[in-house]
Coordinates of N, CA and C in Angstrom, one line a residue:
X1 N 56.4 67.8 65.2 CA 57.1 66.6 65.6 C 56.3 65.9 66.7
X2 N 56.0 64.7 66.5 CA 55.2 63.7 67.5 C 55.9 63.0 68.5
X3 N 56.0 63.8 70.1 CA 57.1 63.9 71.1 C 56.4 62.3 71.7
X4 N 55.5 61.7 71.2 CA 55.0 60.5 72.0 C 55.6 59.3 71.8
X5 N 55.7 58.5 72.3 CA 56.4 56.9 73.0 C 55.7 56.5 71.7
X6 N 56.6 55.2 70.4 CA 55.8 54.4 70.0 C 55.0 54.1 70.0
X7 N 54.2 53.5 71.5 CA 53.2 52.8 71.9 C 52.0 53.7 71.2
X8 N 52.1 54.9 72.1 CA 51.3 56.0 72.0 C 50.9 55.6 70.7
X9 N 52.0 56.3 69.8 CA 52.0 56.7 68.2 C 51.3 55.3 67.4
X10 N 51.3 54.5 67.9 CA 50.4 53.2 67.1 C 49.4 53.2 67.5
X11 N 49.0 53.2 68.5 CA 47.7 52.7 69.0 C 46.7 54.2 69.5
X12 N 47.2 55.0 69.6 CA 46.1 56.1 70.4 C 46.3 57.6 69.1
X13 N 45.7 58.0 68.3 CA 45.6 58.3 67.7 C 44.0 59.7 67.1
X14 N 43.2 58.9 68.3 CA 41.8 59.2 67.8 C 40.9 58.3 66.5
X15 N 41.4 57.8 66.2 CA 41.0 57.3 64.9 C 39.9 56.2 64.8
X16 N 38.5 56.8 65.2 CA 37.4 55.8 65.6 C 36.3 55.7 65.5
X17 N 35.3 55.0 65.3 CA 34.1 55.3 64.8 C 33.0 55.5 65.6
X18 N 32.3 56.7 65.2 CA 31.4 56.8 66.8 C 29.9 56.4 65.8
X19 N 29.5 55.4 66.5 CA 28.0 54.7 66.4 C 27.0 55.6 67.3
X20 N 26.6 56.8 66.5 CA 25.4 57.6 67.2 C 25.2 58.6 65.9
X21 N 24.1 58.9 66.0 CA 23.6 60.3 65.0 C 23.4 61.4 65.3
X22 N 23.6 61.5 67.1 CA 23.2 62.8 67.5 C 24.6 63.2 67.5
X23 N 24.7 64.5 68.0 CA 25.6 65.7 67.6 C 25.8 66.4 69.6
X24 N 26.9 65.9 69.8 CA 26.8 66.3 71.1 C 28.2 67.8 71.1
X25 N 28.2 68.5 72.3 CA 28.6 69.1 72.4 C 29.4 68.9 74.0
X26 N 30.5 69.9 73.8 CA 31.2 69.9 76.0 C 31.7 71.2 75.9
X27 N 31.3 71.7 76.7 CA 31.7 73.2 76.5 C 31.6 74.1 75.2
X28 N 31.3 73.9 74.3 CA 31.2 74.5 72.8 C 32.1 73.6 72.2
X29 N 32.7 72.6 72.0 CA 34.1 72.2 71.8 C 32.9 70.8 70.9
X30 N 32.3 70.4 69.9 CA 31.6 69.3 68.9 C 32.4 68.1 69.1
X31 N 31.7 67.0 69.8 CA 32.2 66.4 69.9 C 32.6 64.9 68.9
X32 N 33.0 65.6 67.8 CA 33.1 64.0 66.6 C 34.2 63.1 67.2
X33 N 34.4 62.3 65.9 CA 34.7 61.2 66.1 C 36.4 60.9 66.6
X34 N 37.0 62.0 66.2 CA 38.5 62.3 66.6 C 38.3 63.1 67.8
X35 N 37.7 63.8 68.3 CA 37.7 64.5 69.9 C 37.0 63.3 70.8
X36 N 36.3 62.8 70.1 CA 35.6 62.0 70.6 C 36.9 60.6 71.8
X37 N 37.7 60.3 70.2 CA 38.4 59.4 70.3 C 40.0 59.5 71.5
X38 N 39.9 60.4 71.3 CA 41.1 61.6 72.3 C 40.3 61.8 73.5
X39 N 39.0 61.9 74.0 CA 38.8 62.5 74.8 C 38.4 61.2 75.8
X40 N 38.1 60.3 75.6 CA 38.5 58.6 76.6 C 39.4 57.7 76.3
X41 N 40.4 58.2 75.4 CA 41.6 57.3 75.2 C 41.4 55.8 74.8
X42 N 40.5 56.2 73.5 CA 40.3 54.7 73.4 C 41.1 54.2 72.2
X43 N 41.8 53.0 71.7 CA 42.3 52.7 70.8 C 41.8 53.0 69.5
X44 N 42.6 53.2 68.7 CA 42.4 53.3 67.2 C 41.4 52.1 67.0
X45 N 40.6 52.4 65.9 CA 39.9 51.1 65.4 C 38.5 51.1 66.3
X46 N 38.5 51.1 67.5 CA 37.9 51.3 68.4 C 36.5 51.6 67.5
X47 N 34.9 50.9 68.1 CA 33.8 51.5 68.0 C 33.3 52.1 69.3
X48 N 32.7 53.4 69.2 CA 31.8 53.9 70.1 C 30.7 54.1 70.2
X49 N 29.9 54.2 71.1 CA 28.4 54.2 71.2 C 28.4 55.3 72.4
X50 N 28.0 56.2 72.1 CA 27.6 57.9 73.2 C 26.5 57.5 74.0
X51 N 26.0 58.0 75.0 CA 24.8 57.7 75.9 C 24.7 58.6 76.6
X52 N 23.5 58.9 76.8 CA 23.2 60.2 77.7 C 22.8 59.5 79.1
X53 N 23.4 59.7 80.6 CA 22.7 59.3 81.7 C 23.0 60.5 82.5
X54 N 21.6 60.7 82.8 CA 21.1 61.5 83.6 C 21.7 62.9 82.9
X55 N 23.1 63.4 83.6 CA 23.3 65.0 82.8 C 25.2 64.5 82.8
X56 N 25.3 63.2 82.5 CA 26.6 62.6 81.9 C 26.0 62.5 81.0
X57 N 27.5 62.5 80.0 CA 27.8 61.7 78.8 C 28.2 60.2 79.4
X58 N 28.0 59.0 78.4 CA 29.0 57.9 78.8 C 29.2 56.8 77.8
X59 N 30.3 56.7 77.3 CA 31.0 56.5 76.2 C 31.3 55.0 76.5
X60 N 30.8 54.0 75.6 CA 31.2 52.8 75.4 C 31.8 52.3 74.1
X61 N 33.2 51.5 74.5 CA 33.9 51.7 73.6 C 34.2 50.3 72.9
X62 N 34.1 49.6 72.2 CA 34.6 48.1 71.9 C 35.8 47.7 70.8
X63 N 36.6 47.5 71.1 CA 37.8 46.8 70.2 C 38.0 45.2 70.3
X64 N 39.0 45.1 69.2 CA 39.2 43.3 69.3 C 40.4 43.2 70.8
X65 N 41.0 44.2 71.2 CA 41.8 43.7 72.4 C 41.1 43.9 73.4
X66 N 40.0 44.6 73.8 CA 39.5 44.3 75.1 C 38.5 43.4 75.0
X67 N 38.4 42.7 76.5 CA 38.2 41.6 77.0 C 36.2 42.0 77.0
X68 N 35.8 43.0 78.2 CA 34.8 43.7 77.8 C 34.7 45.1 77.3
X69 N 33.4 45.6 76.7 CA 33.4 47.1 76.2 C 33.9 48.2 77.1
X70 N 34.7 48.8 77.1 CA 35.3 50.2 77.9 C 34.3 51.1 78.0
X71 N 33.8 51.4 79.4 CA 33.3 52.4 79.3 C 33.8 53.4 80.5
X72 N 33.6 54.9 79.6 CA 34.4 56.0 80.1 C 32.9 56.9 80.6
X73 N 32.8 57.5 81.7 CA 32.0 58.7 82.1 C 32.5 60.4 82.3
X74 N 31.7 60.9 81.5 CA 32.2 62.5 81.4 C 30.9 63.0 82.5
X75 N 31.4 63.6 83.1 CA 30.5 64.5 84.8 C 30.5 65.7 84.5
X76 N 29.8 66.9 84.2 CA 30.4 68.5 84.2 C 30.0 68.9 85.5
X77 N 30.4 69.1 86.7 CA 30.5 69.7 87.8 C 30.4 71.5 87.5
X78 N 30.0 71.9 88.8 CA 30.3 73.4 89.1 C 31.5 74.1 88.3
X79 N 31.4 75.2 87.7 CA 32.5 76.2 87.2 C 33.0 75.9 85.7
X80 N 32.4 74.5 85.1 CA 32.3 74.0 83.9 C 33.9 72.9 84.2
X81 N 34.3 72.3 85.4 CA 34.9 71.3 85.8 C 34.5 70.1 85.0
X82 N 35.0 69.2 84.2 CA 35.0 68.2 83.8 C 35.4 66.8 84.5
X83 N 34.9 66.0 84.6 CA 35.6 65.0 85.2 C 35.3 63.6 84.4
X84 N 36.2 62.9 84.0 CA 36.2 61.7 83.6 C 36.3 60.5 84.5
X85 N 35.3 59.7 84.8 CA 35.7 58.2 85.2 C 35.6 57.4 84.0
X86 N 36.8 56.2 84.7 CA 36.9 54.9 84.2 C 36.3 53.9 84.7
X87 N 34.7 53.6 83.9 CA 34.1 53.2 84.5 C 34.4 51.5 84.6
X88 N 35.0 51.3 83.5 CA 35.2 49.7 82.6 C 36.0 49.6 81.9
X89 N 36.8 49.1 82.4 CA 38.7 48.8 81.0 C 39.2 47.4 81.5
X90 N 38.9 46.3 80.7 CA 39.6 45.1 81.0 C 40.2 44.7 79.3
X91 N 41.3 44.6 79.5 CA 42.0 43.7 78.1 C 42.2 42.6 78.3
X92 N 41.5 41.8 77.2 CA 42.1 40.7 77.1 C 43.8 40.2 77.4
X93 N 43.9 38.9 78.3 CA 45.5 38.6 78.8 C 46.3 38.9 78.2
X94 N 46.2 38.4 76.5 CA 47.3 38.6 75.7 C 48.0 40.1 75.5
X95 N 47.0 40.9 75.7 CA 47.0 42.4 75.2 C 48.1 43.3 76.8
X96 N 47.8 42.3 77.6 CA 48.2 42.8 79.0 C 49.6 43.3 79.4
X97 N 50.2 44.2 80.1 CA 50.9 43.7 80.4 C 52.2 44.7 79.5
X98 N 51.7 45.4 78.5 CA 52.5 46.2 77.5 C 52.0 47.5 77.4
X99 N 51.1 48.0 78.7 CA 51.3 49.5 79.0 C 50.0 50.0 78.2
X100 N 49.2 49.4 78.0 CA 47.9 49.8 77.0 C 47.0 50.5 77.6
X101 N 47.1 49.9 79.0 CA 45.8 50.2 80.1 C 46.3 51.8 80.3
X102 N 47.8 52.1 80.7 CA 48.1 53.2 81.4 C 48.0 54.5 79.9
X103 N 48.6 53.9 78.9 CA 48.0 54.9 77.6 C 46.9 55.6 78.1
X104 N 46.0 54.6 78.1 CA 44.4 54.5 77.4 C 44.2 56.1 78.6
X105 N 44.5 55.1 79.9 CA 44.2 56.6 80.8 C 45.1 58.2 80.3
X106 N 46.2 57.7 80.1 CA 46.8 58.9 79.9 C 46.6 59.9 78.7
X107 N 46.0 59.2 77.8 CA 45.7 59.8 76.4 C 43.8 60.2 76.6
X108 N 43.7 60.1 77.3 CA 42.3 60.8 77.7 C 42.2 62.1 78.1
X109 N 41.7 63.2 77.1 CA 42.3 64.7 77.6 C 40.9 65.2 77.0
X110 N 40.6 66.7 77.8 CA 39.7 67.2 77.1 C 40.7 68.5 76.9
X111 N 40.6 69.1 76.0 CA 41.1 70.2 74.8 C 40.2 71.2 75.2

């Protein structure tokens, strides 16, 4: 049973296309296109593009409701600590305002 808020259950899903050919990994855990899409909370539909800087990952994301491309930074710190920033999340006005933003953070999980 799917204990999540409507909102959730429409829009955050994982369900997204990752624009890259390499084959990345985080801990052992392959990072496709549904871990992918769970792991910066980006909307369904969503396109991504992976990027390697420096010894981050950094994940840019584009949909028709945000204003510019989302981009999310994965850090692996000491002891295999993960850390995600939010480097870029602006929605378009209309999209505003109906809890998308706070999803997007909250459905960002590494597994």
């Amino acid at each position: 049973m799917d204990t999540r808020d409507p909102l959730t259950q429409q829009y955050f899903n994982g369900k997204i296309k990752l624009l890259t050919t390499e084959q990345y990994e985080l801990n052992g855990i392959a990072l496709d296109a549904t871990t992918v899409g769970k792991l910066v909370g980006a909307l369904d539909d969503s396109l991504i593009l992976v990027e390697e800087s420096n010894d981050d990952l950094v994940f840019i994301a584009s949909h028709p409701f945000l204003q510019i491309d989302q981009q999310r930074r994965l850090t692996q710190v000491e002891d295999g600590i993960i850390l995600i920033s939010n480097d870029l999340f602006a929605l378009h006005p209309i999209h505003r305002g109906k809890g998308l933003g706070n999803r997007s953070e909250s459905c960002a999980t590494v597994s």
